[in-house]
Amino acid sequence: TTTRSTSMITTTSTTVPCANLADSFCAYDAAECTAVLPGHSCAVKCREPFFSGGGVVMFQCPPGAGSDPTQLLLPLDVLADYPICRRNAFSCPYPHPVPRGYMKVGHNFVCSSGFLGSVRTTCLLSPAPECQPTLHLEGCVRVDGGADPTPTSTTSLTTTN
């Protein structure tokens, strides 16, 4: 009697998506480029309504990426990189509540009681990925020599109202 023994070694390979495109610029909408699996593609376009133009640039997770979560998405057209986006005019909602040291009078802002100065308003986009218009107020100083009211955190894209 002959006994035959066979053993089988099974290996498993986990396929993971490529690294997400950094959504760190307000000009681009890369929301479609998350969890892209090897061999699949996604589109990057200008972030409406704040930016327009440039069409769409396609990115792909290379088919051989397999199990490397650090593999970057690559543009299908190596000359394209990112779309060319133009900034559109946009308006900012009034801050609510109005920051300390300022008061809204009609459609304008003035320094409130106990503060002096000339109010400057700037419409900015908050940092990515939110990229929402934010009205930034500055210029009022406390009469008793205190510091300016604390400005809000914003990016450097500006449109002066």
PDB file of C-alpha atoms in Angstrom:
ATOM      1  CA  THR A   1       0.000   0.000   0.000  1.00  0.00           C
ATOM      2  CA  THR A   2       1.364   3.353  -1.017  1.00  0.00           C
ATOM      3  CA  THR A   3       0.223   6.547   0.672  1.00  0.00           C
ATOM      4  CA  ARG A   4       0.592   9.712  -1.232  1.00  0.00           C
ATOM      5  CA  SER A   5       0.609  13.033   0.555  1.00  0.00           C
ATOM      6  CA  THR A   6       0.322  16.300  -1.233  1.00  0.00           C
ATOM      7  CA  SER A   7       0.473  19.703   0.253  1.00  0.00           C
ATOM      8  CA  MET A   8      -0.528  22.922  -1.324  1.00  0.00           C
ATOM      9  CA  ILE A   9       0.806  26.321  -0.381  1.00  0.00           C
ATOM     10  CA  THR A  10      -1.661  29.074  -1.002  1.00  0.00           C
ATOM     11  CA  THR A  11      -0.521  32.645  -1.230  1.00  0.00           C
ATOM     12  CA  THR A  12      -2.866  35.528  -1.286  1.00  0.00           C
ATOM     13  CA  SER A  13      -2.195  38.839  -2.875  1.00  0.00           C
ATOM     14  CA  THR A  14      -4.128  41.875  -1.780  1.00  0.00           C
ATOM     15  CA  THR A  15      -4.771  44.515  -4.406  1.00  0.00           C
ATOM     16  CA  VAL A  16      -4.718  47.991  -2.936  1.00  0.00           C
ATOM     17  CA  PRO A  17      -5.602  51.343  -4.512  1.00  0.00           C
ATOM     18  CA  CYS A  18      -2.957  53.839  -5.531  1.00  0.00           C
ATOM     19  CA  ALA A  19      -2.276  56.804  -3.249  1.00  0.00           C
ATOM     20  CA  ASN A  20      -4.978  59.470  -3.503  1.00  0.00           C
ATOM     21  CA  LEU A  21      -4.171  62.658  -5.383  1.00  0.00           C
ATOM     22  CA  ALA A  22      -3.531  65.460  -2.932  1.00  0.00           C
ATOM     23  CA  ASP A  23      -6.616  67.651  -2.772  1.00  0.00           C
ATOM     24  CA  SER A  24      -4.525  70.561  -1.551  1.00  0.00           C
ATOM     25  CA  PHE A  25      -5.285  73.132  -4.233  1.00  0.00           C
ATOM     26  CA  CYS A  26      -8.629  74.886  -4.456  1.00  0.00           C
ATOM     27  CA  ALA A  27      -8.323  75.157  -8.242  1.00  0.00           C
ATOM     28  CA  TYR A  28      -8.709  71.401  -8.783  1.00  0.00           C
ATOM     29  CA  ASP A  29     -11.479  68.921  -8.078  1.00  0.00           C
ATOM     30  CA  ALA A  30      -9.757  65.561  -7.532  1.00  0.00           C
ATOM     31  CA  ALA A  31     -12.627  63.975  -5.568  1.00  0.00           C
ATOM     32  CA  GLU A  32     -12.980  61.245  -8.203  1.00  0.00           C
ATOM     33  CA  CYS A  33      -9.342  60.235  -7.665  1.00  0.00           C
ATOM     34  CA  THR A  34      -9.654  58.409  -4.354  1.00  0.00           C
ATOM     35  CA  ALA A  35      -9.295  54.642  -3.902  1.00  0.00           C
ATOM     36  CA  VAL A  36      -8.448  54.087  -7.586  1.00  0.00           C
ATOM     37  CA  LEU A  37      -7.488  50.452  -8.155  1.00  0.00           C
ATOM     38  CA  PRO A  38      -4.694  49.285 -10.493  1.00  0.00           C
ATOM     39  CA  GLY A  39      -5.733  49.530 -14.133  1.00  0.00           C
ATOM     40  CA  HIS A  40      -8.512  52.052 -13.406  1.00  0.00           C
ATOM     41  CA  SER A  41      -8.570  55.784 -14.083  1.00  0.00           C
ATOM     42  CA  CYS A  42     -10.118  58.961 -12.732  1.00  0.00           C
ATOM     43  CA  ALA A  43     -10.644  62.563 -13.824  1.00  0.00           C
ATOM     44  CA  VAL A  44      -9.283  65.805 -12.382  1.00  0.00           C
ATOM     45  CA  LYS A  45     -11.107  68.971 -13.409  1.00  0.00           C
ATOM     46  CA  CYS A  46     -11.357  72.594 -12.373  1.00  0.00           C
ATOM     47  CA  ARG A  47     -13.274  73.151  -9.126  1.00  0.00           C
ATOM     48  CA  GLU A  48     -16.527  74.881  -9.998  1.00  0.00           C
ATOM     49  CA  PRO A  49     -17.894  77.466  -9.389  1.00  0.00           C
ATOM     50  CA  PHE A  50     -14.642  79.137  -8.326  1.00  0.00           C
ATOM     51  CA  PHE A  51     -12.483  78.000 -11.250  1.00  0.00           C
ATOM     52  CA  SER A  52     -13.198  77.072 -14.873  1.00  0.00           C
ATOM     53  CA  GLY A  53     -11.489  76.056 -18.078  1.00  0.00           C
ATOM     54  CA  GLY A  54      -8.841  73.502 -18.843  1.00  0.00           C
ATOM     55  CA  GLY A  55     -11.164  70.591 -19.463  1.00  0.00           C
ATOM     56  CA  VAL A  56     -10.379  67.301 -17.755  1.00  0.00           C
ATOM     57  CA  VAL A  57      -7.077  65.501 -17.214  1.00  0.00           C
ATOM     58  CA  MET A  58      -7.251  61.728 -16.760  1.00  0.00           C
ATOM     59  CA  PHE A  59      -5.053  59.915 -14.226  1.00  0.00           C
ATOM     60  CA  GLN A  60      -4.515  56.164 -13.942  1.00  0.00           C
ATOM     61  CA  CYS A  61      -3.348  53.752 -11.279  1.00  0.00           C
ATOM     62  CA  PRO A  62      -0.790  51.695 -13.238  1.00  0.00           C
ATOM     63  CA  PRO A  63      -1.983  48.122 -13.915  1.00  0.00           C
ATOM     64  CA  GLY A  64       1.070  46.609 -12.179  1.00  0.00           C
ATOM     65  CA  ALA A  65       0.718  48.657  -8.963  1.00  0.00           C
ATOM     66  CA  GLY A  66      -0.809  45.656  -7.143  1.00  0.00           C
ATOM     67  CA  SER A  67       0.036  45.892  -3.458  1.00  0.00           C
ATOM     68  CA  ASP A  68       1.909  49.219  -3.268  1.00  0.00           C
ATOM     69  CA  PRO A  69      -0.294  51.806  -1.484  1.00  0.00           C
ATOM     70  CA  THR A  70       2.331  54.509  -2.132  1.00  0.00           C
ATOM     71  CA  GLN A  71       2.071  54.162  -5.920  1.00  0.00           C
ATOM     72  CA  LEU A  72       1.084  57.554  -7.316  1.00  0.00           C
ATOM     73  CA  LEU A  73      -1.636  58.063  -9.878  1.00  0.00           C
ATOM     74  CA  LEU A  74      -0.065  59.015 -13.192  1.00  0.00           C
ATOM     75  CA  PRO A  75      -1.499  61.325 -15.867  1.00  0.00           C
ATOM     76  CA  LEU A  76      -2.483  59.379 -18.983  1.00  0.00           C
ATOM     77  CA  ASP A  77      -1.064  62.226 -21.068  1.00  0.00           C
ATOM     78  CA  VAL A  78       2.417  62.873 -19.666  1.00  0.00           C
ATOM     79  CA  LEU A  79       2.324  66.423 -21.023  1.00  0.00           C
ATOM     80  CA  ALA A  80      -0.979  67.311 -19.326  1.00  0.00           C
ATOM     81  CA  ASP A  81      -0.128  67.136 -15.577  1.00  0.00           C
ATOM     82  CA  TYR A  82      -3.163  69.185 -14.323  1.00  0.00           C
ATOM     83  CA  PRO A  83      -5.910  71.163 -16.091  1.00  0.00           C
ATOM     84  CA  ILE A  84      -5.329  74.866 -16.686  1.00  0.00           C
ATOM     85  CA  CYS A  85      -7.927  76.593 -14.513  1.00  0.00           C
ATOM     86  CA  ARG A  86      -8.956  80.249 -14.445  1.00  0.00           C
ATOM     87  CA  ARG A  87     -10.294  81.842 -11.263  1.00  0.00           C
ATOM     88  CA  ASN A  88     -13.877  83.027 -11.615  1.00  0.00           C
ATOM     89  CA  ALA A  89     -15.322  85.977  -9.728  1.00  0.00           C
ATOM     90  CA  PHE A  90     -17.082  84.864  -6.567  1.00  0.00           C
ATOM     91  CA  SER A  91     -18.727  86.586  -3.640  1.00  0.00           C
ATOM     92  CA  CYS A  92     -18.308  85.984   0.043  1.00  0.00           C
ATOM     93  CA  PRO A  93     -21.092  85.614   2.578  1.00  0.00           C
ATOM     94  CA  TYR A  94     -20.954  87.985   5.528  1.00  0.00           C
ATOM     95  CA  PRO A  95     -19.284  86.444   8.582  1.00  0.00           C
ATOM     96  CA  HIS A  96     -21.689  85.217  11.237  1.00  0.00           C
ATOM     97  CA  PRO A  97     -21.141  86.097  13.957  1.00  0.00           C
ATOM     98  CA  VAL A  98     -19.334  89.327  13.075  1.00  0.00           C
ATOM     99  CA  PRO A  99     -15.806  89.166  14.564  1.00  0.00           C
ATOM    100  CA  ARG A 100     -15.061  91.103  17.749  1.00  0.00           C
ATOM    101  CA  GLY A 101     -14.062  94.700  16.980  1.00  0.00           C
ATOM    102  CA  TYR A 102     -16.294  95.015  13.897  1.00  0.00           C
ATOM    103  CA  MET A 103     -19.893  95.975  13.286  1.00  0.00           C
ATOM    104  CA  LYS A 104     -22.033  95.610  10.158  1.00  0.00           C
ATOM    105  CA  VAL A 105     -23.808  98.795   9.055  1.00  0.00           C
ATOM    106  CA  GLY A 106     -25.936  98.215   5.967  1.00  0.00           C
ATOM    107  CA  HIS A 107     -23.658  96.409   3.476  1.00  0.00           C
ATOM    108  CA  ASN A 108     -20.457  97.752   5.047  1.00  0.00           C
ATOM    109  CA  PHE A 109     -18.357  97.049   8.131  1.00  0.00           C
ATOM    110  CA  VAL A 110     -17.045  99.620  10.579  1.00  0.00           C
ATOM    111  CA  CYS A 111     -15.020  99.390  13.758  1.00  0.00           C
ATOM    112  CA  SER A 112     -17.241  98.800  16.758  1.00  0.00           C
ATOM    113  CA  SER A 113     -17.193 100.759  20.034  1.00  0.00           C
ATOM    114  CA  GLY A 114     -13.780 100.600  21.700  1.00  0.00           C
ATOM    115  CA  PHE A 115     -11.965 100.045  18.375  1.00  0.00           C
ATOM    116  CA  LEU A 116     -10.497 102.482  15.822  1.00  0.00           C
ATOM    117  CA  GLY A 117      -9.233 102.078  12.276  1.00  0.00           C
ATOM    118  CA  SER A 118     -10.223 101.632   8.682  1.00  0.00           C
ATOM    119  CA  VAL A 119     -11.879  98.330   7.831  1.00  0.00           C
ATOM    120  CA  ARG A 120     -10.442  96.357   4.909  1.00  0.00           C
ATOM    121  CA  THR A 121     -12.429  93.423   3.568  1.00  0.00           C
ATOM    122  CA  THR A 122     -10.967  90.665   1.435  1.00  0.00           C
ATOM    123  CA  CYS A 123     -12.843  87.717  -0.022  1.00  0.00           C
ATOM    124  CA  LEU A 124     -10.656  84.617   0.327  1.00  0.00           C
ATOM    125  CA  LEU A 125     -11.047  80.888  -0.192  1.00  0.00           C
ATOM    126  CA  SER A 126     -10.585  78.769   2.912  1.00  0.00           C
ATOM    127  CA  PRO A 127      -7.878  76.087   2.616  1.00  0.00           C
ATOM    128  CA  ALA A 128      -8.472  72.917   0.580  1.00  0.00           C
ATOM    129  CA  PRO A 129     -10.339  70.670   0.581  1.00  0.00           C
ATOM    130  CA  GLU A 130     -13.218  72.912   1.801  1.00  0.00           C
ATOM    131  CA  CYS A 131     -12.379  75.867  -0.488  1.00  0.00           C
ATOM    132  CA  GLN A 132     -15.309  77.995   0.630  1.00  0.00           C
ATOM    133  CA  PRO A 133     -15.430  81.789   0.220  1.00  0.00           C
ATOM    134  CA  THR A 134     -14.709  83.557   3.501  1.00  0.00           C
ATOM    135  CA  LEU A 135     -14.905  87.305   4.098  1.00  0.00           C
ATOM    136  CA  HIS A 136     -11.783  88.413   5.979  1.00  0.00           C
ATOM    137  CA  LEU A 137     -11.984  91.654   7.993  1.00  0.00           C
ATOM    138  CA  GLU A 138      -8.965  93.596   9.241  1.00  0.00           C
ATOM    139  CA  GLY A 139      -7.936  97.102  10.290  1.00  0.00           C
ATOM    140  CA  CYS A 140      -9.681  97.723  13.617  1.00  0.00           C
ATOM    141  CA  VAL A 141      -7.424  98.171  16.659  1.00  0.00           C
ATOM    142  CA  ARG A 142      -8.549  98.296  20.275  1.00  0.00           C
ATOM    143  CA  VAL A 143      -8.495 101.848  21.656  1.00  0.00           C
ATOM    144  CA  ASP A 144      -6.662 100.716  24.813  1.00  0.00           C
ATOM    145  CA  GLY A 145      -3.696  99.580  22.686  1.00  0.00           C
ATOM    146  CA  GLY A 146      -4.614  95.889  22.520  1.00  0.00           C
ATOM    147  CA  ALA A 147      -3.903  93.714  19.501  1.00  0.00           C
ATOM    148  CA  ASP A 148      -6.009  93.516  16.366  1.00  0.00           C
ATOM    149  CA  PRO A 149      -8.911  91.097  16.513  1.00  0.00           C
ATOM    150  CA  THR A 150      -7.749  87.612  15.499  1.00  0.00           C
ATOM    151  CA  PRO A 151      -7.960  87.101  11.700  1.00  0.00           C
ATOM    152  CA  THR A 152      -9.358  83.855  10.323  1.00  0.00           C
ATOM    153  CA  SER A 153      -7.142  81.261   8.608  1.00  0.00           C
ATOM    154  CA  THR A 154      -7.310  81.584   4.816  1.00  0.00           C
ATOM    155  CA  THR A 155      -5.359  80.894   1.640  1.00  0.00           C
ATOM    156  CA  SER A 156      -3.733  83.543  -0.497  1.00  0.00           C
ATOM    157  CA  LEU A 157      -6.306  83.721  -3.305  1.00  0.00           C
ATOM    158  CA  THR A 158      -7.839  87.167  -2.956  1.00  0.00           C
ATOM    159  CA  THR A 159     -10.555  89.278  -4.502  1.00  0.00           C
ATOM    160  CA  THR A 160     -11.009  92.702  -2.879  1.00  0.00           C
ATOM    161  CA  ASN A 161     -14.615  93.812  -2.483  1.00  0.00           C
TER     162      ASN A 161
END
